[in-house]
Amino acid sequence: MYRTLKILSLMTLSVSTLAIATPFSLSSNDIAQGEYMSKAQEFQGFGCSGDNISPQLSWSLAPEGTKSFAITAFDPDAPTGSGWWHWQVVNIPKHISQLSSGAGDAANSEIPSGSTQISNDYGSQAYGGACPPIGHGVHRYRFTVHALSVETLELPSDASGALAGYMINANTIASSSIEALYKRE
Protein backbone atom coordinates (compact mmCIF):
# COMPACT_ATOMS: atom_id res chain seq x y z
CA MET A 1 0.00 0.00 0.00
CA TYR A 2 2.78 2.45 0.95
CA ARG A 3 4.62 1.70 -2.33
CA THR A 4 1.43 2.33 -4.35
CA LEU A 5 0.87 5.68 -2.60
CA LYS A 6 4.48 6.66 -3.19
CA ILE A 7 4.21 5.85 -6.91
CA LEU A 8 0.93 7.79 -7.20
CA SER A 9 2.52 10.77 -5.42
CA LEU A 10 5.48 10.75 -7.81
CA MET A 11 3.16 10.50 -10.82
CA THR A 12 1.07 13.42 -9.57
CA LEU A 13 4.22 15.48 -8.99
CA SER A 14 5.44 14.68 -12.52
CA VAL A 15 2.13 15.72 -14.09
CA SER A 16 2.04 18.91 -12.01
CA THR A 17 5.59 19.78 -13.03
CA LEU A 18 4.73 19.28 -16.71
CA ALA A 19 1.70 21.51 -16.40
CA ILE A 20 3.79 24.30 -14.85
CA ALA A 21 6.76 24.01 -17.23
CA THR A 22 5.04 25.22 -20.39
CA PRO A 23 7.48 26.27 -23.10
CA PHE A 24 8.14 29.63 -24.68
CA SER A 25 6.11 29.53 -27.89
CA LEU A 26 5.64 31.34 -31.19
CA SER A 27 2.39 31.42 -33.17
CA SER A 28 1.04 33.20 -36.23
CA ASN A 29 -2.22 33.97 -37.98
CA ASP A 30 -0.39 34.04 -41.35
CA ILE A 31 2.06 31.12 -41.40
CA ALA A 32 2.08 27.61 -39.93
CA GLN A 33 4.62 24.92 -39.13
CA GLY A 34 5.31 22.78 -42.22
CA GLU A 35 2.72 24.62 -44.35
CA TYR A 36 3.25 26.70 -47.48
CA MET A 37 3.23 30.48 -47.10
CA SER A 38 0.87 32.54 -49.23
CA LYS A 39 1.82 34.93 -52.03
CA ALA A 40 1.44 37.71 -49.43
CA GLN A 41 4.78 36.60 -47.89
CA GLU A 42 6.56 36.36 -51.29
CA PHE A 43 9.12 39.05 -52.14
CA GLN A 44 8.41 41.72 -54.75
CA GLY A 45 11.49 41.92 -56.98
CA PHE A 46 14.23 39.53 -58.13
CA GLY A 47 11.63 38.04 -60.51
CA CYS A 48 9.08 37.51 -57.72
CA SER A 49 5.72 39.28 -57.69
CA GLY A 50 4.40 38.79 -54.15
CA ASP A 51 3.09 41.35 -51.70
CA ASN A 52 6.23 41.22 -49.49
CA ILE A 53 4.22 41.38 -46.26
CA SER A 54 5.83 40.10 -43.09
CA PRO A 55 3.62 37.61 -41.25
CA GLN A 56 1.85 38.34 -37.99
CA LEU A 57 3.80 36.78 -35.12
CA SER A 58 2.94 36.45 -31.44
CA TRP A 59 4.78 34.77 -28.59
CA SER A 60 4.02 33.79 -25.04
CA LEU A 61 5.54 32.39 -21.86
CA ALA A 62 8.90 34.13 -22.11
CA PRO A 63 11.34 32.72 -19.56
CA GLU A 64 12.36 34.54 -16.42
CA GLY A 65 15.29 36.84 -17.11
CA THR A 66 14.05 37.96 -20.54
CA LYS A 67 15.07 41.59 -21.11
CA SER A 68 14.20 41.95 -24.82
CA PHE A 69 13.32 39.95 -27.92
CA ALA A 70 14.63 39.48 -31.44
CA ILE A 71 12.88 38.07 -34.50
CA THR A 72 14.72 36.33 -37.31
CA ALA A 73 13.58 34.83 -40.62
CA PHE A 74 16.14 32.66 -42.39
CA ASP A 75 16.15 30.37 -45.44
CA PRO A 76 18.77 27.64 -44.92
CA ASP A 77 18.05 26.24 -48.41
CA ALA A 78 19.09 29.31 -50.43
CA PRO A 79 21.78 28.38 -52.97
CA THR A 80 24.36 30.72 -51.45
CA GLY A 81 26.43 28.39 -49.31
CA SER A 82 25.36 30.37 -46.25
CA GLY A 83 21.56 30.62 -46.43
CA TRP A 84 19.58 33.85 -46.77
CA TRP A 85 18.55 36.36 -44.10
CA HIS A 86 15.01 37.54 -44.88
CA TRP A 87 14.36 39.51 -41.70
CA GLN A 88 15.97 40.41 -38.39
CA VAL A 89 14.45 42.72 -35.79
CA VAL A 90 16.42 43.35 -32.60
CA ASN A 91 15.86 45.23 -29.34
CA ILE A 92 12.13 44.52 -29.15
CA PRO A 93 11.11 45.62 -25.64
CA LYS A 94 10.25 42.84 -23.18
CA HIS A 95 6.65 44.04 -22.74
CA ILE A 96 5.91 43.41 -26.45
CA SER A 97 4.49 39.98 -27.34
CA GLN A 98 3.49 40.34 -30.99
CA LEU A 99 4.22 41.99 -34.31
CA SER A 100 1.32 42.66 -36.66
CA SER A 101 1.15 41.53 -40.26
CA GLY A 102 3.21 43.99 -42.31
CA ALA A 103 5.31 45.16 -39.35
CA GLY A 104 8.45 44.54 -41.38
CA ASP A 105 7.85 47.36 -43.85
CA ALA A 106 10.80 49.59 -44.76
CA ALA A 107 9.14 52.65 -43.20
CA ASN A 108 9.50 51.04 -39.74
CA SER A 109 6.00 52.31 -38.99
CA GLU A 110 4.83 49.13 -37.26
CA ILE A 111 7.84 47.86 -35.33
CA PRO A 112 7.94 48.74 -31.62
CA SER A 113 9.71 51.92 -30.56
CA GLY A 114 13.38 51.25 -29.85
CA SER A 115 13.51 48.22 -32.15
CA THR A 116 15.82 48.04 -35.15
CA GLN A 117 15.51 46.12 -38.41
CA ILE A 118 18.85 44.78 -39.65
CA SER A 119 19.68 44.82 -43.38
CA ASN A 120 18.41 41.63 -45.00
CA ASP A 121 20.22 39.84 -47.80
CA TYR A 122 18.22 41.84 -50.37
CA GLY A 123 19.98 44.93 -48.97
CA SER A 124 17.12 46.68 -47.16
CA GLN A 125 16.35 47.18 -43.49
CA ALA A 126 12.96 45.50 -43.74
CA TYR A 127 11.24 42.15 -44.24
CA GLY A 128 12.22 40.56 -47.54
CA GLY A 129 9.83 37.80 -48.53
CA ALA A 130 10.42 34.35 -49.98
CA CYS A 131 11.82 34.23 -53.51
CA PRO A 132 13.50 30.88 -54.14
CA PRO A 133 14.83 30.27 -57.64
CA ILE A 134 12.27 28.79 -60.03
CA GLY A 135 12.54 25.00 -60.05
CA HIS A 136 14.84 24.90 -57.01
CA GLY A 137 12.29 22.95 -54.99
CA VAL A 138 10.87 23.57 -51.56
CA HIS A 139 12.64 26.05 -49.32
CA ARG A 140 12.22 26.25 -45.54
CA TYR A 141 11.69 29.65 -43.94
CA ARG A 142 12.53 29.57 -40.25
CA PHE A 143 10.81 32.37 -38.31
CA THR A 144 12.23 32.49 -34.79
CA VAL A 145 11.56 34.60 -31.73
CA HIS A 146 14.51 34.85 -29.34
CA ALA A 147 14.17 35.79 -25.67
CA LEU A 148 17.35 37.75 -24.91
CA SER A 149 19.26 38.27 -21.69
CA VAL A 150 20.11 41.90 -22.58
CA GLU A 151 17.91 44.95 -23.18
CA THR A 152 19.92 46.19 -26.14
CA LEU A 153 22.18 44.44 -28.61
CA GLU A 154 24.98 46.85 -29.43
CA LEU A 155 25.31 46.56 -33.20
CA PRO A 156 26.72 48.97 -35.80
CA SER A 157 24.12 50.61 -38.05
CA ASP A 158 25.42 48.59 -41.01
CA ALA A 159 25.57 45.24 -39.18
CA SER A 160 25.51 42.18 -41.41
CA GLY A 161 22.98 39.41 -40.94
CA ALA A 162 25.78 37.15 -39.76
CA LEU A 163 26.96 39.62 -37.10
CA ALA A 164 23.40 40.23 -35.88
CA GLY A 165 22.79 36.46 -35.86
CA TYR A 166 25.93 35.91 -33.81
CA MET A 167 24.96 38.54 -31.23
CA ILE A 168 21.37 37.27 -31.05
CA ASN A 169 22.50 33.68 -30.51
CA ALA A 170 25.13 34.71 -27.95
CA ASN A 171 22.41 36.36 -25.82
CA THR A 172 19.48 33.98 -26.37
CA ILE A 173 18.07 32.30 -23.26
CA ALA A 174 15.16 30.64 -25.11
CA SER A 175 13.74 30.56 -28.62
CA SER A 176 10.77 29.21 -30.53
CA SER A 177 10.36 28.77 -34.28
CA ILE A 178 7.82 28.23 -37.01
CA GLU A 179 9.26 26.69 -40.16
CA ALA A 180 7.06 27.60 -43.13
CA LEU A 181 7.61 26.48 -46.72
CA TYR A 182 7.67 28.08 -50.17
CA LYS A 183 8.58 27.11 -53.72
CA ARG A 184 8.31 28.55 -57.23
CA GLU A 185 7.88 26.44 -60.32
CSV table of C-alpha atoms in Angstrom, one decimal, residues 30-45 47-53 74-79 86 122 127-143 178-185:
chain,number,residue,atom,x,y,z
A,30,ASP,CA,-0.4,34.0,-41.3
A,31,ILE,CA,2.1,31.1,-41.4
A,32,ALA,CA,2.1,27.6,-39.9
A,33,GLN,CA,4.6,24.9,-39.1
A,34,GLY,CA,5.3,22.8,-42.2
A,35,GLU,CA,2.7,24.6,-44.4
A,36,TYR,CA,3.2,26.7,-47.5
A,37,MET,CA,3.2,30.5,-47.1
A,38,SER,CA,0.9,32.5,-49.2
A,39,LYS,CA,1.8,34.9,-52.0
A,40,ALA,CA,1.4,37.7,-49.4
A,41,GLN,CA,4.8,36.6,-47.9
A,42,GLU,CA,6.6,36.4,-51.3
A,43,PHE,CA,9.1,39.0,-52.1
A,44,GLN,CA,8.4,41.7,-54.7
A,45,GLY,CA,11.5,41.9,-57.0
A,47,GLY,CA,11.6,38.0,-60.5
A,48,CYS,CA,9.1,37.5,-57.7
A,49,SER,CA,5.7,39.3,-57.7
A,50,GLY,CA,4.4,38.8,-54.1
A,51,ASP,CA,3.1,41.3,-51.7
A,52,ASN,CA,6.2,41.2,-49.5
A,53,ILE,CA,4.2,41.4,-46.3
A,74,PHE,CA,16.1,32.7,-42.4
A,75,ASP,CA,16.2,30.4,-45.4
A,76,PRO,CA,18.8,27.6,-44.9
A,77,ASP,CA,18.1,26.2,-48.4
A,78,ALA,CA,19.1,29.3,-50.4
A,79,PRO,CA,21.8,28.4,-53.0
A,86,HIS,CA,15.0,37.5,-44.9
A,122,TYR,CA,18.2,41.8,-50.4
A,127,TYR,CA,11.2,42.2,-44.2
A,128,GLY,CA,12.2,40.6,-47.5
A,129,GLY,CA,9.8,37.8,-48.5
A,130,ALA,CA,10.4,34.3,-50.0
A,131,CYS,CA,11.8,34.2,-53.5
A,132,PRO,CA,13.5,30.9,-54.1
A,133,PRO,CA,14.8,30.3,-57.6
A,134,ILE,CA,12.3,28.8,-60.0
A,135,GLY,CA,12.5,25.0,-60.1
A,136,HIS,CA,14.8,24.9,-57.0
A,137,GLY,CA,12.3,23.0,-55.0
A,138,VAL,CA,10.9,23.6,-51.6
A,139,HIS,CA,12.6,26.1,-49.3
A,140,ARG,CA,12.2,26.2,-45.5
A,141,TYR,CA,11.7,29.6,-43.9
A,142,ARG,CA,12.5,29.6,-40.3
A,143,PHE,CA,10.8,32.4,-38.3
A,178,ILE,CA,7.8,28.2,-37.0
A,179,GLU,CA,9.3,26.7,-40.2
A,180,ALA,CA,7.1,27.6,-43.1
A,181,LEU,CA,7.6,26.5,-46.7
A,182,TYR,CA,7.7,28.1,-50.2
A,183,LYS,CA,8.6,27.1,-53.7
A,184,ARG,CA,8.3,28.6,-57.2
A,185,GLU,CA,7.9,26.4,-60.3
